Short mmCIF file of C-alpha atoms and ligand atoms in Angstrom, two decimals:
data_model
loop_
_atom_site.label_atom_id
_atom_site.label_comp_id
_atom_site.label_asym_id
_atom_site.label_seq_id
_atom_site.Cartn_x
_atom_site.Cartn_y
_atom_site.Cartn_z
CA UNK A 1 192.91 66.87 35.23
CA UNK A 2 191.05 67.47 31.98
CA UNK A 3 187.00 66.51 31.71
CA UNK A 4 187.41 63.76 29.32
CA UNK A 5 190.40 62.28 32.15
CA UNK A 6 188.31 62.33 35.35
CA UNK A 7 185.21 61.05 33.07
CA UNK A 8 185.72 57.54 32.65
CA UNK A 9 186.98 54.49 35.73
CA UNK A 10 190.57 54.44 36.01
CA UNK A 11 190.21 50.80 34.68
CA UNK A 12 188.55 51.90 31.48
CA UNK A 13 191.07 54.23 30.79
CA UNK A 14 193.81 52.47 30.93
CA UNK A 15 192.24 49.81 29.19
CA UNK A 16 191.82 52.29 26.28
CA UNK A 17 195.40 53.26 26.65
CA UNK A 18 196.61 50.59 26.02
CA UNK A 19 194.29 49.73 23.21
CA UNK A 20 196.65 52.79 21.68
CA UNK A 21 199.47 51.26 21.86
CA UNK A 22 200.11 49.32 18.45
CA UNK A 23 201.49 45.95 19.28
CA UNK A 24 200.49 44.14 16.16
CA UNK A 25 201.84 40.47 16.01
CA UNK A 26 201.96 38.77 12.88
CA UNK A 27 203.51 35.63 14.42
CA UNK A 28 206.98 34.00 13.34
CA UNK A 29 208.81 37.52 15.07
CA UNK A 30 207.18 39.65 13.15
CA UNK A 31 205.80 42.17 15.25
CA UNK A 32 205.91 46.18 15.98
CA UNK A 33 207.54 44.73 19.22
CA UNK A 34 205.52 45.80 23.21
CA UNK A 35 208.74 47.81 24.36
CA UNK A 36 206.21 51.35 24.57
CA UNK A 37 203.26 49.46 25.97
CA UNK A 38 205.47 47.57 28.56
CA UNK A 39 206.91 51.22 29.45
CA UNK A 40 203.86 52.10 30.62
CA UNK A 41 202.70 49.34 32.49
CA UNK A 42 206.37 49.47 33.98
CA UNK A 43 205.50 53.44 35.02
CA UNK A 44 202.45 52.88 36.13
CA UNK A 45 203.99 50.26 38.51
CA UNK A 46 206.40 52.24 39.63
CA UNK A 47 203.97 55.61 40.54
CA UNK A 48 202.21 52.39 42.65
CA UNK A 49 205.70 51.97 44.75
CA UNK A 50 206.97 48.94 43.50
CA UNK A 51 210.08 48.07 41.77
CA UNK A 52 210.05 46.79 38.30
CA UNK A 53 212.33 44.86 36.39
CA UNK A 54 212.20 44.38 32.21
CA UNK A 55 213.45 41.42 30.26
CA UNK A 56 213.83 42.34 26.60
CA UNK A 57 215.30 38.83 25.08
CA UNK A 58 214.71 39.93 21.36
CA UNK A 59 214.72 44.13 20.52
CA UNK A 60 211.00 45.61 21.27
CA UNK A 61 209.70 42.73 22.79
CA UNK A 62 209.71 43.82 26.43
CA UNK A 63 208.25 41.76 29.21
CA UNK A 64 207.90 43.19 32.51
CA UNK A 65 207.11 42.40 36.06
CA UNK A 66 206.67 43.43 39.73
CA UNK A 67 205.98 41.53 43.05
CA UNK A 68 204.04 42.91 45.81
CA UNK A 69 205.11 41.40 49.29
CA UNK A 70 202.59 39.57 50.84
CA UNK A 71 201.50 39.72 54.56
CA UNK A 72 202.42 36.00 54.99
CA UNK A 73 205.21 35.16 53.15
CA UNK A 74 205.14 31.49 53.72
CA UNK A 75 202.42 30.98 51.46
CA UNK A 76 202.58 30.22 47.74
CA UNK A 77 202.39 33.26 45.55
CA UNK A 78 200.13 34.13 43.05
CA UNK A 79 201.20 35.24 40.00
CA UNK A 80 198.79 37.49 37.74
CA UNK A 81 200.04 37.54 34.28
CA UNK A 82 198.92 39.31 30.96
CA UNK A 83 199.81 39.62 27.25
CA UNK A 84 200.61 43.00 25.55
CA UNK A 85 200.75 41.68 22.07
CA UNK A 86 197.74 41.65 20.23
CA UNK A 87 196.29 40.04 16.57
CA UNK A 88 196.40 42.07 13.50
CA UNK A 89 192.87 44.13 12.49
CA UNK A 90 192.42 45.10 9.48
CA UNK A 91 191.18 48.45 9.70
CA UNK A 92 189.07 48.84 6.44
CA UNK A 93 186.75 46.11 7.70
CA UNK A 94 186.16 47.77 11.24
CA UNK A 95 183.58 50.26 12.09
CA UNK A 96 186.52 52.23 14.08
CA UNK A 97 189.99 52.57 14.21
CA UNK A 98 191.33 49.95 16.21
CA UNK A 99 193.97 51.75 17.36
CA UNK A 100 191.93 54.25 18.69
CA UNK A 101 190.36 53.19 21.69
CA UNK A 102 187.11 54.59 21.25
CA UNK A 103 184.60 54.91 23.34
CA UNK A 104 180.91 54.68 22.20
CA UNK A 105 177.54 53.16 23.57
CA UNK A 106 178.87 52.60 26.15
CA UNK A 107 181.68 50.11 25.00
CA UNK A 108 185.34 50.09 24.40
CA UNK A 109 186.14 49.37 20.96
CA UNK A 110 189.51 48.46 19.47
CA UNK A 111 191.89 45.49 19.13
CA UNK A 112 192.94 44.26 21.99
CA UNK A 113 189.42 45.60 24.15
CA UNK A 114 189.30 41.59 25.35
CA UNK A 115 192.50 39.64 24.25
CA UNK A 116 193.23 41.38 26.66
CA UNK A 117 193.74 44.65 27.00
CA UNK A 118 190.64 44.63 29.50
CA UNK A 119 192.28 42.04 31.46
CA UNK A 120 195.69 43.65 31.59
CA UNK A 121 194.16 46.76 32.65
CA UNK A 122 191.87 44.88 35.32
CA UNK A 123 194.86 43.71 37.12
CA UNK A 124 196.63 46.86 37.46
CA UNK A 125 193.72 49.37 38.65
CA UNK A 126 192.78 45.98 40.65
CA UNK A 127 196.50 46.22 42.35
CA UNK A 128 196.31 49.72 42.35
CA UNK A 129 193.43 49.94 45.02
CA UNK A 130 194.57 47.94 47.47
CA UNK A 131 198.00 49.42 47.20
CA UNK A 132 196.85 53.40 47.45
CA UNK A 133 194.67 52.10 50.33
CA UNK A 134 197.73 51.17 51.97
CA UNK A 135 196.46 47.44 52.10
CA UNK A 136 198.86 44.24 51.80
CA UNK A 137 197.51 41.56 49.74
CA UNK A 138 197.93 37.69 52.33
CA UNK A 139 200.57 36.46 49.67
CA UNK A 140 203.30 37.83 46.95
CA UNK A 141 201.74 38.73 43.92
CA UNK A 142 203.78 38.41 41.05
CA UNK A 143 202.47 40.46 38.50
CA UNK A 144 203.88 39.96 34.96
CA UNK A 145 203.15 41.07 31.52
CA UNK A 146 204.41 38.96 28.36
CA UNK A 147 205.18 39.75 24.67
CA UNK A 148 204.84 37.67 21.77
CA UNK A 149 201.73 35.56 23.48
CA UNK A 150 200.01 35.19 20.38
CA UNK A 151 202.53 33.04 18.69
CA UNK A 152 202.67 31.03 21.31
CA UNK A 153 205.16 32.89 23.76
CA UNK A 154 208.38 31.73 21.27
CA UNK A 155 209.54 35.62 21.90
CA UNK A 156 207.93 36.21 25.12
CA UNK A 157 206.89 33.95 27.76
CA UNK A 158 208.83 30.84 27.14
CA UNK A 159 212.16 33.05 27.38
CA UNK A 160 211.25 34.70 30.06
CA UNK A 161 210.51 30.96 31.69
CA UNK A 162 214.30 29.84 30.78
CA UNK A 163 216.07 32.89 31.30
CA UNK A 164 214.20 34.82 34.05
CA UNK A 165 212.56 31.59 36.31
CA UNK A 166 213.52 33.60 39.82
CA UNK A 167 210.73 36.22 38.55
CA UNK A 168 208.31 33.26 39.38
CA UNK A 169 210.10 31.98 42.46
CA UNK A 170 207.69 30.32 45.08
CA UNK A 171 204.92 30.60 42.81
CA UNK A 172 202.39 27.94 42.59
CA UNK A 173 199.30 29.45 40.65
CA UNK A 174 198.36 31.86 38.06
CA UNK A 175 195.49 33.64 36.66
CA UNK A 176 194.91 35.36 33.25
CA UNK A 177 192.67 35.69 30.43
CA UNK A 178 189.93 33.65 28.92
CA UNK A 179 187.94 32.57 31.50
CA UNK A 180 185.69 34.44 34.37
CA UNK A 181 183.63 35.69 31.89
CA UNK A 182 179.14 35.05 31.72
CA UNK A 183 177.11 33.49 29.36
CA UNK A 184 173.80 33.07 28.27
CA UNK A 185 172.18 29.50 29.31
CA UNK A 186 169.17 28.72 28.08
CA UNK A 187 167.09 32.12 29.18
CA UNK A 188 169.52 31.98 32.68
CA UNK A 189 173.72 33.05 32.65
CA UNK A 190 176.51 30.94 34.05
CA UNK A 191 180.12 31.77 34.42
CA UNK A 192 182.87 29.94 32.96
CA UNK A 193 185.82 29.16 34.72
CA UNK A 194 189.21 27.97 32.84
CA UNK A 195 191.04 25.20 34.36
CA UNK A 196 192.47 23.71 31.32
CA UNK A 197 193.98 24.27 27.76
CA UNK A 198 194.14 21.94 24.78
CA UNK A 199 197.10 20.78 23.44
CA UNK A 200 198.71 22.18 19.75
CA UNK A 201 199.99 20.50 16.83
CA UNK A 202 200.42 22.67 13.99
CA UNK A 203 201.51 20.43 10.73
CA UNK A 204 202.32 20.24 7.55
CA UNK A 205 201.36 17.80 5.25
CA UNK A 206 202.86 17.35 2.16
CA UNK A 207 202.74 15.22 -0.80
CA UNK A 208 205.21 14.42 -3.69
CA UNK A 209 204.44 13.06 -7.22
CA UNK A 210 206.28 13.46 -10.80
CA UNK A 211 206.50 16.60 -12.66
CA UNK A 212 205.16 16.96 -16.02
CA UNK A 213 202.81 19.03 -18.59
CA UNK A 214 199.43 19.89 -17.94
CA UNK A 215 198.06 18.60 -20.78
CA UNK A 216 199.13 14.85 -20.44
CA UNK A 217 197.91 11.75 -18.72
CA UNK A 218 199.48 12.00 -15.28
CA UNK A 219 197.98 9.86 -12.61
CA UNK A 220 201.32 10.80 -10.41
CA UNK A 221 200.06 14.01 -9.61
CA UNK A 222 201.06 15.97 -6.01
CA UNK A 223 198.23 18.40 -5.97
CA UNK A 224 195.67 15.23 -6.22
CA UNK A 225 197.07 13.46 -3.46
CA UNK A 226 197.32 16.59 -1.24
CA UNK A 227 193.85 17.66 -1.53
CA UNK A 228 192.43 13.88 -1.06
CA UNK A 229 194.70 13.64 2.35
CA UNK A 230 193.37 17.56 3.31
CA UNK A 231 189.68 17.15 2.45
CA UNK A 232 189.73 13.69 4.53
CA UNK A 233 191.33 15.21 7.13
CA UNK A 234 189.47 18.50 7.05
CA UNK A 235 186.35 16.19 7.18
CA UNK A 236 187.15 13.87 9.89
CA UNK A 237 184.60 13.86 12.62
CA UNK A 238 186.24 13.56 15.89
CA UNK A 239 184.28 11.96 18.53
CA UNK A 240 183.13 13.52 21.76
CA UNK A 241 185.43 12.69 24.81
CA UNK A 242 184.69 14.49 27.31
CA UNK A 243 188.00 14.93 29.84
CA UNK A 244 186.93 15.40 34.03
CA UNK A 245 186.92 18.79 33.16
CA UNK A 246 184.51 19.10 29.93
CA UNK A 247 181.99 16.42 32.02
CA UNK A 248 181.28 19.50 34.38
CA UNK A 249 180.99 21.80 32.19
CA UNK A 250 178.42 19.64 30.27
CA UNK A 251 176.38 18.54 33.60
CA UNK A 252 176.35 22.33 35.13
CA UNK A 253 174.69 23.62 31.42
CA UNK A 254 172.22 21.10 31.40
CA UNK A 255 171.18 21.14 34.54
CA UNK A 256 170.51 25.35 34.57
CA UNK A 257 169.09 24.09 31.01
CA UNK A 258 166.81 20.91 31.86
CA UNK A 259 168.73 18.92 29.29
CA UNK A 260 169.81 15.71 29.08
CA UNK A 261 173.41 16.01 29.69
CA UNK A 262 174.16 12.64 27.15
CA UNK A 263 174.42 14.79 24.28
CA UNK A 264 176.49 17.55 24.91
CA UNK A 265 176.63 19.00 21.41
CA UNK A 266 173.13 19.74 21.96
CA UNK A 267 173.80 21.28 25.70
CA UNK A 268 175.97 23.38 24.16
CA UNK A 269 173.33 24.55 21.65
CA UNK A 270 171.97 25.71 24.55
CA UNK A 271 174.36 28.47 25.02
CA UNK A 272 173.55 30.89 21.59
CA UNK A 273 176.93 32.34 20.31
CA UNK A 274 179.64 29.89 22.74
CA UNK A 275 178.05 26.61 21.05
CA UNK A 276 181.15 26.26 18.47
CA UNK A 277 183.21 27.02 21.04
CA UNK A 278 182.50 24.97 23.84
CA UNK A 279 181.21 22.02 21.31
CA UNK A 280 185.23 22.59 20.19
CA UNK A 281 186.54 21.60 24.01
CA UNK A 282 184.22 17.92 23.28
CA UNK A 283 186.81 16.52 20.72
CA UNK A 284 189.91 16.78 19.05
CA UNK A 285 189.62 19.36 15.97
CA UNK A 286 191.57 19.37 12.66
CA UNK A 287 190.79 22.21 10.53
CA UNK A 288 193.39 23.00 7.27
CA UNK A 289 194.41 26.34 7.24
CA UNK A 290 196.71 26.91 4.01
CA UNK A 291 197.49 24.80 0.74
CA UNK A 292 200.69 25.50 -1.27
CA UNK A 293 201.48 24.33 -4.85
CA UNK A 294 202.48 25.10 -7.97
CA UNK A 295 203.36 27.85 -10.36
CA UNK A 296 202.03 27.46 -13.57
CA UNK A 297 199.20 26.94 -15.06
CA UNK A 298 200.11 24.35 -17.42
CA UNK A 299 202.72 22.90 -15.10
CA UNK A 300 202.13 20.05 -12.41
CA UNK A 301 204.11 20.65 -10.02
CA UNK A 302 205.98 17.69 -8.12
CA UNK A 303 204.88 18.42 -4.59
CA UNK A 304 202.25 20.22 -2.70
CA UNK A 305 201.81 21.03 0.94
CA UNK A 306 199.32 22.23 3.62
CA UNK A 307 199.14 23.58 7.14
CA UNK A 308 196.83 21.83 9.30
CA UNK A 309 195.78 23.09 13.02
CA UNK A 310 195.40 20.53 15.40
CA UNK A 311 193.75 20.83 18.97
CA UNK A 312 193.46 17.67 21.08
CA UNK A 313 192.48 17.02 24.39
CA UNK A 314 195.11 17.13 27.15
CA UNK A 315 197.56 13.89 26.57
CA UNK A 316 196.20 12.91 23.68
CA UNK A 317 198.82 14.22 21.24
CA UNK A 318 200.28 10.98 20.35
CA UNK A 319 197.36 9.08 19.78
CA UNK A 320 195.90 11.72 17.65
CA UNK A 321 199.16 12.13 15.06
CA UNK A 322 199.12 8.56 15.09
CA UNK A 323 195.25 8.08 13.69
CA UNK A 324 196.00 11.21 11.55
CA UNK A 325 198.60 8.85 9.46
CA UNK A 326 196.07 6.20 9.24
CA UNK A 327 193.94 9.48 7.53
CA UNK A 328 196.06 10.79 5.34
CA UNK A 329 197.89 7.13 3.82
CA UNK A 330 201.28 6.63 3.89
CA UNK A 331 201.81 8.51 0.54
CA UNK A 332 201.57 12.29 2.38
CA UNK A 333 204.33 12.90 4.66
CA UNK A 334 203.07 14.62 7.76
CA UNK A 335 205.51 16.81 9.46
CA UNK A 336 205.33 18.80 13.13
CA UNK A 337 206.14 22.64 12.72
CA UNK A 338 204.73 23.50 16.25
CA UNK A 339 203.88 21.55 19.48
CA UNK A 340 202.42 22.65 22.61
CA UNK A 341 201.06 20.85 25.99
CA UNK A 342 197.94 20.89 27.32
CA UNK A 343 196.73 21.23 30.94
CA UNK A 344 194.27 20.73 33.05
CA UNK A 345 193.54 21.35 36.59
CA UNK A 346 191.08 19.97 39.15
CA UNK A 347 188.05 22.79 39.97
CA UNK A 348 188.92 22.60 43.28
CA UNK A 349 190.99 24.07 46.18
CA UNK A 350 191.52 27.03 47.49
CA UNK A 351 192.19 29.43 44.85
CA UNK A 352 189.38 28.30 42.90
CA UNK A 353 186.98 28.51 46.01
CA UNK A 354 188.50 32.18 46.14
CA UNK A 355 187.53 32.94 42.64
CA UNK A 356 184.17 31.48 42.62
CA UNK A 357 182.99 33.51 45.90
CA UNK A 358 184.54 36.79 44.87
CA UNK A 359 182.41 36.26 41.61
CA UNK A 360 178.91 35.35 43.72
CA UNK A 361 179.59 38.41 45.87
CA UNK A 362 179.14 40.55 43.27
CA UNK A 363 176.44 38.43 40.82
CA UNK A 364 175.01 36.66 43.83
CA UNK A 365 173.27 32.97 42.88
CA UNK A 366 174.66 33.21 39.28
CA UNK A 367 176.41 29.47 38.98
CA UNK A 368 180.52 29.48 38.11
CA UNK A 369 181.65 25.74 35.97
CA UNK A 370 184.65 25.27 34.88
CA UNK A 371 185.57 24.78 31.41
CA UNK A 372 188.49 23.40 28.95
CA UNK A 373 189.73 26.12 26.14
CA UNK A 374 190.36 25.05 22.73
CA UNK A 375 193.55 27.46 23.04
CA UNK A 376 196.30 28.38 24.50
CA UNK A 377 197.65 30.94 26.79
CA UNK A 378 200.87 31.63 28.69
CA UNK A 379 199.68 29.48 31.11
CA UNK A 380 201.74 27.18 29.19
CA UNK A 381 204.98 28.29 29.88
CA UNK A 382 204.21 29.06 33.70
CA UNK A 383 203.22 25.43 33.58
CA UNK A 384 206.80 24.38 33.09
CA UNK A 385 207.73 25.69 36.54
CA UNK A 386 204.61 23.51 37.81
CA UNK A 387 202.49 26.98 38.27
CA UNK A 388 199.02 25.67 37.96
CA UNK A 389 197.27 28.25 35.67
CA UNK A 390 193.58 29.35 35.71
CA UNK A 391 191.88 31.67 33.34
CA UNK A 392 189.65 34.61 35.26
CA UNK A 393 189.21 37.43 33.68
CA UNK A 394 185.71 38.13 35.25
CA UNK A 395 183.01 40.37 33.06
CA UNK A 396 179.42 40.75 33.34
CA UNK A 397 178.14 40.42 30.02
CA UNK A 398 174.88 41.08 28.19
CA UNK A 399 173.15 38.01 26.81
CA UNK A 400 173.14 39.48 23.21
CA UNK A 401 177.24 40.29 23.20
CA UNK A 402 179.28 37.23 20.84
CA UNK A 403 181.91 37.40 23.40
CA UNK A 404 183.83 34.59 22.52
CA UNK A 405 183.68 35.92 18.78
CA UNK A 406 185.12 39.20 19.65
CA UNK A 407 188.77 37.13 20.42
CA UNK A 408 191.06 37.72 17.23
CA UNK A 409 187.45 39.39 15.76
CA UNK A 410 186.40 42.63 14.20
CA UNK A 411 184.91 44.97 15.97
CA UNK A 412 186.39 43.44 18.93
CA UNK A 413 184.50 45.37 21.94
CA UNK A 414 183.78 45.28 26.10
CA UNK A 415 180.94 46.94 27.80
CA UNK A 416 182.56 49.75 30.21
CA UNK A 417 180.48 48.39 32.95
CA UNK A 418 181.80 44.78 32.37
CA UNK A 419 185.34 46.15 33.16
CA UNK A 420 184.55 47.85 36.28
CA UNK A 421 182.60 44.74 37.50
CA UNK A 422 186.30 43.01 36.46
CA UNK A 423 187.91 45.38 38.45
CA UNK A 424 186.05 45.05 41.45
CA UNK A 425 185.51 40.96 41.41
CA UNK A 426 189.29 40.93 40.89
CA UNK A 427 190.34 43.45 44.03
CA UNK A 428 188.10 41.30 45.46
CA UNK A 429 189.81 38.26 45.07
CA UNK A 430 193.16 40.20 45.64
CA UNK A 431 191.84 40.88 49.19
CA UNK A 432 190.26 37.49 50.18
CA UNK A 433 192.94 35.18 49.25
ZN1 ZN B 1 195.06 36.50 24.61
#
């Protein structure tokens, strides 16, 4: 074994290994495809004793998965699930390569270090030490790792879901990424827990007028009555509903805060860099994302279009689209390009009970609410086989880290000792339920 092998935790360096494999997704299939980085979660399976089967629906992206036989196999298993895939980065704007997987004060940079390479790595060294210490874990654990998660699963997940469903058989929960993780509160920490996932609409609005020159008197005019439907759109305040979720999350922050929990914009102002965040689980958002129009300068075009991105609460899809006409006017056509369910689970039961001790064992007193996400995971797909899916990834941050802004970010980065804590919370867990 080489120095710079034996000198990191097992679950560091496979994090960073996997931070080197380049599984840029660009969404809409294109994508340099997880087929090497599923390889070597498959091999690293295997070396643990257990038998691993691949799925590859489309060319290069490979899912993958194992179960470990539980000691009682009456109960439900669990299925632990992460994503190989991971956002573009443009290097030239990154202190690093993030394809490297460097290591340096005491960090993990590249793409991928917390959507969620971390994670992914977390669950194997997790399994890995209770399997080399010849343990059993009480139920099967599925373990399972997905392409093509962020563009929703269309390559990855979902198929897997329709074509492979006996991977999942007599499975009633999951757990994966974005969740488990600290934050500051006020000068105190909490832990967020994710029981819930907004829903997606991704639209298109578009609007139609008359061609004509640029230089005339043209009231009928596409581009006009786009951007007046997008800025009031854009601009739309949504108001605070908070779901039985979101009211927990609100009353645990201000009571570690000694706010009034009434106004939970301002609660969440209470918790430094997750404030847009968690003020984004309050409401529906609408934010545009892309405008599209014509080709000349001195041309007006006759129509014009633009991608909106939609979040609202769990259920509320229909009510949403429908006040979203009312918005726009019945001149802008608004059309669906991409729909996806929410969820939401109670913060109760078992599981969750399991979580949130495994967590105070190892940050004893520190409090653990549970929280809505503004996006999604493959927790959505698993949901259409009525798994129940949580996000835990646990880390121990640093008050000063932007963790939430490190997701899809530059410079994206995890403290090494935030993935050993991971490690051991989740083996934890692994052992106790
Ligand atoms: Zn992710």
């Amino acid at each position: 074994m080489s120095a710079e092998a034996s000198e990191y935790p097992e679950v560091v360096r496979v994090a960073r290994d996997l931070i080197r494999f380049d599984t840029t997704n660009w969404g809409e299939g294109r994508s340099r495809g997880e087929r090497e980085a599923a390889e070597y979660v498959g091999a690293y399976l295997e070396a643990l004793g257990l038998s691993v089967e691949y799925y590859e629906p489309i060319p290069r992206r490979t899912n993958v998965v194992a179960r470990v036989a539980g000691r009682d196999r009456s109960k439900p298993a669990l299925v632990l699930h992460g994503h190989l895939d991971v956002v573009p980065a443009v290097a030239e704007d990154w202190s690093v390569d993030p394809f490297e997987g460097v290591i340096r004060d005491g960090l993990l940079w590249g793409r991928g270090a917390v959507d969620m390479k971390d994670m992914d790595a977390m669950i194997l060294t997790s399994l890995a030490e209770l399997l080399r210490a010849g343990e059993q874990p009480e139920r099967d654990i599925i373990v399972t790792f997905f392409a093509d998660e962020e563009n929703g699963g269309v390559e990855g997940s979902q198929l897997v879901v329709r074509d492979r469903p006996h991977w999942f058989a007599g499975a009633t929960e999951a757990i994966s990424e974005v969740g488990g993780y600290s934050i500051p509160v006020g000068d105190r920490r909490a832990y967020l827990l994710q029981v819930g996932e907004k829903a997606l609409v991704w639209m298109r609005l578009r609007a139609t007028g008359t061609a004509g020159h640029g230089s005339r008197f043209h009231p009928d005019n596409a581009v006009t009555r786009l951007a007046e439907a997008v800025a009031a759109l854009g601009r739309t305040s949504w108001p605070v509903e908070l779901t039985a979720t979101t009211r927990q999350t609100v009353a645990g922050l201000a009571a570690l805060c000694g706010l009034d929990p009434a106004d939970p914009d301002a609660v969440a102002d209470a918790t430094g860099p997750a404030a847009g965040f968690l003020r984004s689980t309050f409401r529906t958002t609408s934010n545009p994302t892309g405008l599209t129009a014509g080709y000349k300068h001195n041309v007006i075009p006759d129509a014009a279009s633009a991608t909106i991105d939609v979040r609202t609460l769990p259920g509320q899809e229909d009510a949403v689209l429908a006040q979203i006409q009312r918005i726009v006017g019945d001149d802008v056509v608004v059309e669906i390009s991409h729909r996806d369910i929410g969820l939401e689970v109670p913060f109760e039961g078992a599981l969750v009970d399991a979580m949130v001790q495994a967590l105070g064992r190892h940050d004893p007193g520190i409090p653990v609410l549970p929280y809505l996400m503004g996006g999604g995971t493959d927790n959505k797909a698993l949901a259409e086989l009525g798994i129940a899916g949580y996000g835990f990834a646990p880390l121990r941050l640093p008050a000063d880290i932007d963790f939430t802004g490190m997701f899809h970010g530059v410079d994206e980065r995890v403290p090494l000792d935030a993935l050993v804590f991971g490690q051991r919370v989740l083996t934890d867990l692994l052992r106790t339920y």
